Amino acid sequence: MTIAQPYLLFLADAPHAKTAFGVRHWRPEACAAQFRYPGSALDLALPEMTPAQAAAAGVRTLLIGAAPAGGMLPERWIADLVAALRAGMDIASGLHARLTDVPELVAEAKAAGRRLHDVRHPTESFTIGGFERRPGKRLITVGADCAVGKMYTALAIERELRARAVAADFRATGQTGILIVGSGISVDAVISDFVAAAAASLSPAAAPDHWDVVEGQGSLFHPAYAGVTLGLLHGSQPDAMVLCADPSRTTLGDFDAYPQPDLAECVTRYTDCARLTNPDARVVGVSLNTSAFSAAAAEALIAQTADRLGLPCVDPVRTGVAAIVDRLDLSGG
């Protein structure tokens, strides 16, 4: 799916808005205004506009950036969403609840000729296809565990590549990433047989010096989510992988019986698995989420990890990712 920009970020009266803040941080140029209800404590430091005002200003899509309890769509929001459609905007949502399950929205979108984007629920169909090597360069972020900074690291690498005048695109595989860049495939909703094909379609043949930076999902070491990780690896055919980890954890998320894997084992296992479809695949660096550590402790941990693994190690927030991008072949050869 491709979502038209710029956005009106809809905060309403929700207590949390992780998606909206992520879009605001990574794509400020796509964020025209915010729409929140009286009394809301959330603030993106954007102009305040109603749907009608935003549409008149050229805004293309109302993006539901807030997270109500349970991921459902509150009844009290429907009237404002209908107003956005009538004003001439599309609506995009990363909620579990589907916009297309709300009769009022479906009817109004049809009448107004507008689109409803449920980014958690892909509408594309995929065939298994072939996995021949294709031109262009690809990097994927991979994890020792889930929720360790794979999306953030990938976006930081894309930004660093573009700052060096390298052609690069972030390829989103989850709902927040899709809403940040306006396109992508939420692979956790793709039938398992076709995850690799979906990843291949996200990172197609490209110019020899172009880099697709693929947002990783799950972890090979996670008993619940290793499958999606393997599909992304095989479909994206990565030339480079960046291993992401949270050193403050001792066990896997939601699975306390499983310890965090050793990072050296992660490097070996990811390399072995990725080489099924790209014999040249290699891990080029490590990205640590050191937010739980003091600055001094984080610096020491980053240095120790780099020395132990023989790879550049960064925290994308504290140090940036230049040391990893320095290891990439940017020549297109």
Phi, psi and omega in degrees: 000149175235128186251129183289140176242160008279175186250148158259115184274115185269112180259333179052233180237025183285153180280340184226151180209055181303318181296313181299318180292326177294316178296318180298321182289314189270335181226062182301329181293342180268357186253105185273324187195170175235153179228111182228156181275156179306137179091354180294136178271351180279140181207121180264005182058044177241161175301145177272127178217147168278167176304319181296317179296319181296315179299319179295334180272002176097010178290138187261329187219133168274120182255120177283100184261001183260162183235094175288165182303131176076003180070015179274170181254108183298140179302326184291348178272342192300317183300321180288328176291319175300319179298323179295318177297316180296328180284347176110017179255152167280171175231136177236139183217141173253014181288159174296320178292139182271135171300323184285359173264002180257107186305321181298320181289319179298315181296316182291321179298319179295316182294324184268355182068034182252169183247144174248120182254108172262092193286344174284349189233088182300145177254352180289155172245147184231147171251162184299315176066191179252165181232043175293151177298139181234152184291165186100167180245147182222138174235138176233141174271134182234161189233146166288338181204178175277157174054052180241008176108023182294317180294313182300316180296317180297317179295322178294322178292318176302316181297318180294320178298315181294326177296336177265013179064030175264134177293120184208146177223132171284129180250109187279137178236007177222166190297320181292317177300320179299317181288335177290313186260346177090005178200168179138187180225126176279096192288342179289352176251006178271139176305136191304324181298340189244010179298315180297320178295322177297318179296322178295321180291334178285334184232068187285179175306138184215178176299150184303332183259011180267138178248124166267126179253105189268129176287118179283163178223148173065207180198141175299340185261004181260123186296336182269331192236012180296330183299314181293326178298314181295319178299318178295320179300310184291321181286325183280342180049058189291138168281328184224145175231143174243121182275124181250139183207159175243103185290353178279348183270148175247337178231166179288148179304126179069003181225078186295342179283350182251119179286158172299136181287156173291137185294327177296322176294322178301315180301314181295313185293316180296321179297313180301315183291318183292332185285358172299319183249349174217098183300346181262004183299142178207154173278127185252353180179173181234136178242118181253138170270100184257024184298338180275000185246154173294165180300317181293317180294322179295317179300317179294319181295318178298315180295317180297319180294318178299316180294318184292321185264346183068031181227150173298139181233135184222163158244115188300336178277313186278323187243346190077179187242015184301323182297328177284316181297330176300336182274353183276150173276102183263009183277340184086007180277000000 
